[in-house]
């Protein structure tokens, strides 16, 4: 179905929980967010019911996210149910990877199509600084587990924050010897995200993708490496979304750039978001939400359908560079 601005909406991001085993500085405060109560969180069967209705407005792909989706009990069963659901062609997951060593095989067997793993640095000390409580080995083991379970593509998402001074080239090189698709994401003004210096999101911390591509190519040249080459043919990974993809010549994987700020893709936006507490959110950057949990609990599937229609209608044409949202990324579902 199309929204009020003629865009086909076929993708639903489903947040399974606001809880997480990390406390990333740009996503959550150090002491975590005020956790949602049990009754506030959608039950697994409620998520299934809402998704079933979503297929009737044309949703074909879903992504499970959070918080950390793998800490949610019942996630494998949910994947299995979604895999069997008529109308759903693709089920993907965004995770910090920590629980993949024990879950990747079951998730694959249940029908999960694709995995994105978040990792912002290859430096162990910096990893601890960013995640506040994490160890880099746990996420690296998660990446290995995803590859070993046969997921393809495996995408690695890295948020770039200028003051963190991440080593972008080291990161891009991950795509050379393994079929890994590294994607750099511009730091977004969601919630009162706390920057590396504790002062909150600031425009100066955003590294625009064009600048990042130049930095990577300059550093590659300094090491005698060839530059990144744009991909516009069949070499792009499945799940081609709002990223622009490049590749080092001969590399197994790719390097993508997602530019929600410097080159926003609002005109191609195809998504709606369902929060863990059952709010339907037409746009990441807008605090406008519809209470689909109440609709389901009080009015049943017909009321849920109406909620989806309203969300299509309410989707803004673009985010107009709005800075800040009431909820943090971990509460919306990144
Ligand atoms: N816990 C899972 C993970 O980290 O992959 C899933 C949820 S997390 C909120 C989803 C994605 O949002 C992660 O890749 C994370 O890096 C990204 N993210 C969180 N806060 C962000 C921000 N302010 N700007 C850009 N990306 C952000
Ligand atoms: Fe947790 Fe993911 Fe947010 Fe990090 S980015 S705190 S792993 S939800």
Short mmCIF file of C-alpha atoms and ligand atoms in Angstrom, two decimals:
data_model
loop_
_atom_site.label_atom_id
_atom_site.label_comp_id
_atom_site.label_asym_id
_atom_site.label_seq_id
_atom_site.Cartn_x
_atom_site.Cartn_y
_atom_site.Cartn_z
CA UNK A 1 0.00 0.00 0.00
CA UNK A 2 1.09 3.60 -0.52
CA UNK A 3 1.34 6.29 2.14
CA UNK A 4 0.00 9.83 1.85
CA UNK A 5 3.07 10.82 -0.22
CA UNK A 6 2.90 7.98 -2.74
CA UNK A 7 5.61 5.80 -1.19
CA UNK A 8 5.09 2.04 -1.11
CA UNK A 9 5.29 0.90 2.52
CA UNK A 10 6.31 -2.75 2.77
CA UNK A 11 8.76 -2.89 5.69
CA UNK A 12 8.05 -3.08 9.43
CA UNK A 13 10.73 -2.75 12.09
CA UNK A 14 9.64 -4.52 15.24
CA UNK A 15 11.27 -3.71 18.56
CA UNK A 16 11.04 -6.73 20.86
CA UNK A 17 12.31 -5.09 24.04
CA UNK A 18 13.80 -1.91 25.46
CA UNK A 19 16.25 -3.98 27.51
CA UNK A 20 19.84 -4.53 26.55
CA UNK A 21 23.01 -6.22 27.73
CA UNK A 22 25.04 -3.16 26.58
CA UNK A 23 24.71 0.54 27.42
CA UNK A 24 26.08 2.22 24.28
CA UNK A 25 26.85 5.87 24.93
CA UNK A 26 24.86 7.13 21.92
CA UNK A 27 21.82 4.97 22.63
CA UNK A 28 21.21 4.60 26.37
CA UNK A 29 22.09 6.40 29.57
CA UNK A 30 24.70 4.66 31.79
CA UNK A 31 22.09 3.44 34.26
CA UNK A 32 19.77 2.19 31.50
CA UNK A 33 16.35 3.57 30.65
CA UNK A 34 13.29 3.23 32.83
CA UNK A 35 12.23 -0.27 31.85
CA UNK A 36 8.74 -0.90 30.54
CA UNK A 37 6.47 -3.03 32.73
CA UNK A 38 5.52 -6.59 31.68
CA UNK A 39 1.96 -5.67 30.84
CA UNK A 40 3.12 -2.74 28.73
CA UNK A 41 5.28 -4.93 26.50
CA UNK A 42 3.56 -6.65 23.60
CA UNK A 43 3.33 -10.41 24.09
CA UNK A 44 4.85 -12.58 21.38
CA UNK A 45 1.36 -13.63 20.17
CA UNK A 46 0.35 -9.96 20.01
CA UNK A 47 3.36 -9.19 17.82
CA UNK A 48 2.32 -12.07 15.56
CA UNK A 49 -1.27 -10.79 15.38
CA UNK A 50 -0.16 -7.24 14.53
CA UNK A 51 2.26 -8.51 11.88
CA UNK A 52 -0.47 -10.64 10.33
CA UNK A 53 -2.61 -7.53 9.94
CA UNK A 54 0.44 -5.67 8.62
CA UNK A 55 0.68 -8.12 5.72
CA UNK A 56 -2.80 -7.05 4.65
CA UNK A 57 -1.60 -3.47 4.13
CA UNK A 58 1.36 -4.79 2.12
CA UNK A 59 4.15 -5.35 4.67
CA UNK A 60 6.47 -7.98 3.20
CA UNK A 61 9.69 -7.61 5.22
CA UNK A 62 10.20 -7.37 8.95
CA UNK A 63 13.26 -6.58 11.01
CA UNK A 64 13.52 -7.57 14.66
CA UNK A 65 15.36 -5.05 16.77
CA UNK A 66 15.32 -3.43 20.21
CA UNK A 67 16.97 -2.87 22.76
CA UNK A 68 18.73 -6.15 22.24
CA UNK A 69 16.21 -8.43 20.52
CA UNK A 70 18.04 -11.62 21.49
CA UNK A 71 17.46 -11.03 25.21
CA UNK A 72 13.71 -11.30 24.57
CA UNK A 73 12.34 -14.70 25.54
CA UNK A 74 10.55 -16.42 22.67
CA UNK A 75 12.46 -14.70 19.85
CA UNK A 76 13.24 -17.99 18.05
CA UNK A 77 9.58 -19.03 18.22
CA UNK A 78 8.58 -15.63 16.89
CA UNK A 79 10.96 -16.02 13.94
CA UNK A 80 9.48 -19.45 13.24
CA UNK A 81 5.93 -18.07 13.31
CA UNK A 82 6.83 -15.12 11.07
CA UNK A 83 8.60 -17.46 8.66
CA UNK A 84 5.38 -19.44 8.25
CA UNK A 85 3.24 -16.33 7.92
CA UNK A 86 1.74 -15.82 4.48
CA UNK A 87 2.87 -12.52 3.00
CA UNK A 88 6.16 -12.23 4.90
CA UNK A 89 9.09 -12.76 2.52
CA UNK A 90 11.99 -11.60 4.68
CA UNK A 91 12.83 -11.65 8.36
CA UNK A 92 15.99 -9.90 9.46
CA UNK A 93 17.55 -9.09 12.81
CA UNK A 94 19.72 -6.28 14.18
CA UNK A 95 21.80 -7.37 17.17
CA UNK A 96 24.94 -6.58 19.12
CA UNK A 97 25.87 -10.22 18.47
CA UNK A 98 26.60 -11.25 22.05
CA UNK A 99 24.03 -14.05 22.11
CA UNK A 100 24.60 -15.26 18.55
CA UNK A 101 27.10 -18.00 19.47
CA UNK A 102 24.30 -19.80 21.31
CA UNK A 103 21.39 -18.74 19.08
CA UNK A 104 22.56 -18.32 15.47
CA UNK A 105 21.93 -21.96 14.49
CA UNK A 106 18.42 -22.00 15.97
CA UNK A 107 17.56 -18.66 14.38
CA UNK A 108 18.74 -19.86 10.97
CA UNK A 109 16.77 -23.09 11.33
CA UNK A 110 13.67 -21.12 12.40
CA UNK A 111 13.80 -19.14 9.16
CA UNK A 112 15.69 -15.92 9.90
CA UNK A 113 16.87 -14.56 6.55
CA UNK A 114 19.53 -12.01 7.47
CA UNK A 115 21.56 -10.60 10.33
CA UNK A 116 23.01 -7.13 10.94
CA UNK A 117 25.54 -6.94 13.76
CA UNK A 118 26.45 -3.64 15.39
CA UNK A 119 30.12 -3.01 16.00
CA UNK A 120 31.64 0.48 16.01
CA UNK A 121 35.31 -0.18 16.59
CA UNK A 122 37.97 -2.89 16.46
CA UNK A 123 39.82 -1.43 19.41
CA UNK A 124 39.00 -3.41 22.61
CA UNK A 125 39.38 -0.42 24.95
CA UNK A 126 37.26 1.80 22.71
CA UNK A 127 34.64 -0.94 22.46
CA UNK A 128 34.38 -0.99 26.27
CA UNK A 129 34.17 2.78 26.32
CA UNK A 130 31.35 2.87 23.75
CA UNK A 131 29.29 -0.03 25.09
CA UNK A 132 30.16 0.80 28.73
CA UNK A 133 29.84 -2.86 29.76
CA UNK A 134 30.74 -4.96 26.68
CA UNK A 135 33.81 -6.91 25.64
CA UNK A 136 34.79 -6.89 21.99
CA UNK A 137 35.38 -10.67 21.92
CA UNK A 138 31.69 -11.28 22.56
CA UNK A 139 30.60 -9.37 19.44
CA UNK A 140 33.45 -10.78 17.32
CA UNK A 141 32.40 -14.30 18.33
CA UNK A 142 28.84 -13.37 17.36
CA UNK A 143 30.04 -12.39 13.87
CA UNK A 144 31.87 -15.72 13.50
CA UNK A 145 28.76 -17.57 14.68
CA UNK A 146 26.57 -15.77 12.11
CA UNK A 147 28.96 -16.67 9.28
CA UNK A 148 29.29 -20.27 10.54
CA UNK A 149 25.49 -20.64 10.67
CA UNK A 150 25.40 -19.72 6.98
CA UNK A 151 23.84 -16.27 7.12
CA UNK A 152 24.47 -14.33 3.95
CA UNK A 153 24.81 -11.42 3.85
CA UNK A 154 26.16 -10.61 7.30
CA UNK A 155 26.18 -6.84 7.63
CA UNK A 156 28.23 -4.96 10.21
CA UNK A 157 26.74 -1.62 11.27
CA UNK A 158 29.09 1.03 12.63
CA UNK A 159 27.84 4.37 13.92
CA UNK A 160 30.45 7.05 13.28
CA UNK A 161 30.93 9.72 15.96
CA UNK A 162 33.67 12.22 15.11
CA UNK A 163 34.93 12.75 18.64
CA UNK A 164 35.45 9.00 19.05
CA UNK A 165 38.15 9.10 16.34
CA UNK A 166 37.36 5.56 15.14
CA UNK A 167 39.77 3.91 12.70
CA UNK A 168 37.52 3.87 9.65
CA UNK A 169 39.98 2.21 7.29
CA UNK A 170 40.65 -0.71 9.67
CA UNK A 171 36.92 -1.17 9.78
CA UNK A 172 36.39 -0.98 6.01
CA UNK A 173 39.12 -3.58 5.57
CA UNK A 174 36.95 -6.13 7.41
CA UNK A 175 35.14 -6.49 4.08
CA UNK A 176 38.22 -7.68 2.22
CA UNK A 177 38.90 -11.22 3.42
CA UNK A 178 35.45 -12.24 4.63
CA UNK A 179 32.00 -11.88 3.04
CA UNK A 180 31.16 -9.08 5.45
CA UNK A 181 29.26 -5.99 4.44
CA UNK A 182 30.41 -3.07 6.54
CA UNK A 183 28.00 -0.12 6.73
CA UNK A 184 28.86 3.22 8.25
CA UNK A 185 25.87 5.05 9.70
CA UNK A 186 25.76 8.75 10.46
CA UNK A 187 25.22 9.51 14.14
CA UNK A 188 21.56 10.47 14.50
CA UNK A 189 19.90 12.92 16.91
CA UNK A 190 17.56 10.42 18.56
CA UNK A 191 16.60 10.82 22.23
CA UNK A 192 18.96 12.88 24.31
CA UNK A 193 21.73 10.62 22.98
CA UNK A 194 24.89 11.13 24.95
CA UNK A 195 28.01 11.83 22.92
CA UNK A 196 31.48 10.63 23.73
CA UNK A 197 32.16 13.70 25.86
CA UNK A 198 28.90 13.33 27.74
CA UNK A 199 27.38 16.48 26.26
CA UNK A 200 24.69 14.90 24.08
CA UNK A 201 24.28 14.74 20.32
CA UNK A 202 25.89 17.59 18.44
CA UNK A 203 26.06 18.31 14.73
CA UNK A 204 29.84 18.51 14.95
CA UNK A 205 29.94 14.81 15.90
CA UNK A 206 28.29 13.77 12.61
CA UNK A 207 30.74 12.56 9.98
CA UNK A 208 28.93 13.08 6.64
CA UNK A 209 29.30 10.03 4.39
CA UNK A 210 31.00 11.99 1.57
CA UNK A 211 33.73 13.08 3.97
CA UNK A 212 34.05 9.56 5.34
CA UNK A 213 34.55 8.10 1.86
CA UNK A 214 37.32 10.65 1.26
CA UNK A 215 38.99 9.86 4.59
CA UNK A 216 38.93 6.11 3.88
CA UNK A 217 40.32 6.56 0.38
CA UNK A 218 43.07 8.93 1.55
CA UNK A 219 44.15 6.49 4.25
CA UNK A 220 43.96 3.57 1.83
CA UNK A 221 46.19 5.48 -0.62
CA UNK A 222 48.67 6.20 2.18
CA UNK A 223 48.89 2.42 2.73
CA UNK A 224 49.30 1.78 -1.01
CA UNK A 225 45.80 0.32 -1.29
CA UNK A 226 43.38 1.00 -4.14
CA UNK A 227 40.37 3.26 -3.57
CA UNK A 228 36.81 2.09 -2.92
CA UNK A 229 34.88 1.55 -6.13
CA UNK A 230 31.13 2.27 -6.31
CA UNK A 231 28.90 -0.75 -6.94
CA UNK A 232 25.78 -0.31 -8.96
CA UNK A 233 25.39 -3.69 -10.56
CA UNK A 234 24.74 -7.15 -9.18
CA UNK A 235 27.55 -6.98 -6.64
CA UNK A 236 25.40 -5.28 -4.03
CA UNK A 237 24.30 -7.41 -1.06
CA UNK A 238 20.74 -8.68 -0.81
CA UNK A 239 18.58 -6.30 1.19
CA UNK A 240 19.71 -3.28 -0.80
CA UNK A 241 18.29 -0.47 1.29
CA UNK A 242 19.09 3.18 1.74
CA UNK A 243 22.86 2.53 1.75
CA UNK A 244 25.25 3.41 -1.07
CA UNK A 245 27.69 0.56 -1.62
CA UNK A 246 31.37 0.44 -2.56
CA UNK A 247 33.98 -2.28 -2.70
CA UNK A 248 37.73 -2.63 -2.56
CA UNK A 249 38.78 -4.36 -5.80
CA UNK A 250 38.70 -8.14 -5.28
CA UNK A 251 37.14 -7.90 -1.80
CA UNK A 252 34.65 -10.55 -0.68
CA UNK A 253 32.36 -8.03 0.99
CA UNK A 254 31.31 -4.42 0.50
CA UNK A 255 31.44 -1.08 2.29
CA UNK A 256 28.18 0.86 2.56
CA UNK A 257 27.33 4.35 3.70
CA UNK A 258 23.98 5.22 5.26
CA UNK A 259 23.39 8.94 5.32
CA UNK A 260 20.13 9.74 7.12
CA UNK A 261 21.36 13.30 7.75
CA UNK A 262 23.64 14.38 4.93
CA UNK A 263 21.60 12.76 2.17
CA UNK A 264 18.35 11.72 3.65
CA UNK A 265 16.37 9.03 1.94
CA UNK A 266 12.92 10.14 3.10
CA UNK A 267 11.57 10.07 -0.45
CA UNK A 268 12.43 6.34 -0.62
CA UNK A 269 11.29 5.54 2.93
CA UNK A 270 9.30 2.30 2.93
CA UNK A 271 9.00 1.61 6.65
CA UNK A 272 6.90 1.77 9.77
CA UNK A 273 8.10 1.02 13.29
CA UNK A 274 6.45 -0.96 16.05
CA UNK A 275 7.85 -0.24 19.51
CA UNK A 276 8.13 -2.90 22.21
CA UNK A 277 5.28 -1.28 24.13
CA UNK A 278 3.00 -1.42 21.13
CA UNK A 279 3.17 2.03 19.57
CA UNK A 280 3.14 2.33 15.81
CA UNK A 281 5.58 5.02 14.73
CA UNK A 282 5.32 6.42 11.22
CA UNK A 283 8.77 8.12 11.32
CA UNK A 284 11.88 7.59 13.45
CA UNK A 285 12.37 11.33 13.90
CA UNK A 286 8.77 12.21 14.75
CA UNK A 287 7.24 11.60 18.19
CA UNK A 288 3.84 11.00 16.64
CA UNK A 289 2.77 7.45 17.62
CA UNK A 290 -0.40 5.38 17.41
CA UNK A 291 -1.42 3.11 20.26
CA UNK A 292 -1.73 -0.17 18.37
CA UNK A 293 -1.49 -2.19 21.61
CA UNK A 294 -4.69 -0.58 22.90
CA UNK A 295 -6.25 -1.03 19.47
CA UNK A 296 -5.50 -4.77 19.56
CA UNK A 297 -6.47 -5.31 23.17
CA UNK A 298 -9.67 -3.28 23.00
CA UNK A 299 -10.77 -3.44 19.39
CA UNK A 300 -9.14 -6.55 17.88
CA UNK A 301 -7.60 -6.96 14.45
CA UNK A 302 -10.01 -4.59 12.70
CA UNK A 303 -8.88 -1.75 14.98
CA UNK A 304 -5.25 -2.71 14.29
CA UNK A 305 -5.93 -2.46 10.56
CA UNK A 306 -7.36 1.05 11.06
CA UNK A 307 -4.24 1.97 13.02
CA UNK A 308 -2.04 0.93 10.10
CA UNK A 309 -4.15 3.01 7.70
CA UNK A 310 -3.80 6.04 9.98
CA UNK A 311 -0.04 5.49 10.20
CA UNK A 312 0.21 5.48 6.39
CA UNK A 313 -1.68 8.71 6.35
CA UNK A 314 0.45 10.32 9.06
CA UNK A 315 3.84 9.45 7.59
CA UNK A 316 5.56 12.82 7.07
CA UNK A 317 7.13 13.63 3.69
CA UNK A 318 10.55 14.03 5.38
CA UNK A 319 12.14 14.58 8.77
CA UNK A 320 13.11 18.20 8.04
CA UNK A 321 16.39 17.77 9.98
CA UNK A 322 14.52 17.56 13.27
CA UNK A 323 16.92 17.14 16.18
CA UNK A 324 16.00 14.98 19.16
CA UNK A 325 13.07 12.73 19.97
CA UNK A 326 11.33 12.03 23.26
CA UNK A 327 12.34 8.39 23.25
CA UNK A 328 15.83 7.01 22.96
CA UNK A 329 16.91 4.69 20.16
CA UNK A 330 16.80 1.65 22.46
CA UNK A 331 13.15 2.45 23.23
CA UNK A 332 12.10 3.06 19.63
CA UNK A 333 14.04 0.27 17.96
CA UNK A 334 16.96 1.37 15.80
N1 LIG B 1 20.88 -3.88 20.21
C1 LIG B 1 20.85 -4.07 18.80
C2 LIG B 1 22.11 -3.52 18.15
O1 LIG B 1 22.83 -2.76 18.80
O2 LIG B 1 22.31 -3.86 17.00
C3 LIG B 1 19.63 -3.51 18.12
C4 LIG B 1 19.10 -2.19 18.58
S1 LIG B 1 20.16 -0.80 18.26
C5 LIG B 1 19.17 0.54 18.87
C6 LIG B 1 20.02 -0.69 16.49
C7 LIG B 1 21.05 0.14 15.80
O3 LIG B 1 20.84 1.49 16.12
C8 LIG B 1 22.48 -0.19 16.16
O4 LIG B 1 23.22 -0.46 14.98
C9 LIG B 1 22.98 1.07 16.82
O5 LIG B 1 24.34 1.27 16.58
C10 LIG B 1 22.11 2.11 16.16
N2 LIG B 1 22.02 3.37 16.88
C11 LIG B 1 21.69 3.55 18.18
N3 LIG B 1 21.70 4.86 18.49
C12 LIG B 1 22.05 5.54 17.36
C13 LIG B 1 22.22 6.91 17.02
N4 LIG B 1 22.01 7.88 17.90
N5 LIG B 1 22.57 7.21 15.75
C14 LIG B 1 22.75 6.24 14.82
N6 LIG B 1 22.58 4.93 15.07
C15 LIG B 1 22.24 4.58 16.32
FE1 LIG B 2 21.97 -1.91 23.29
FE2 LIG B 2 22.02 -1.83 20.67
FE3 LIG B 2 21.52 0.41 22.08
FE4 LIG B 2 23.96 -0.63 22.13
S1 LIG B 2 22.93 0.20 20.35
S2 LIG B 2 22.76 0.05 23.92
S3 LIG B 2 23.56 -2.77 21.97
S4 LIG B 2 20.25 -1.36 21.99
#
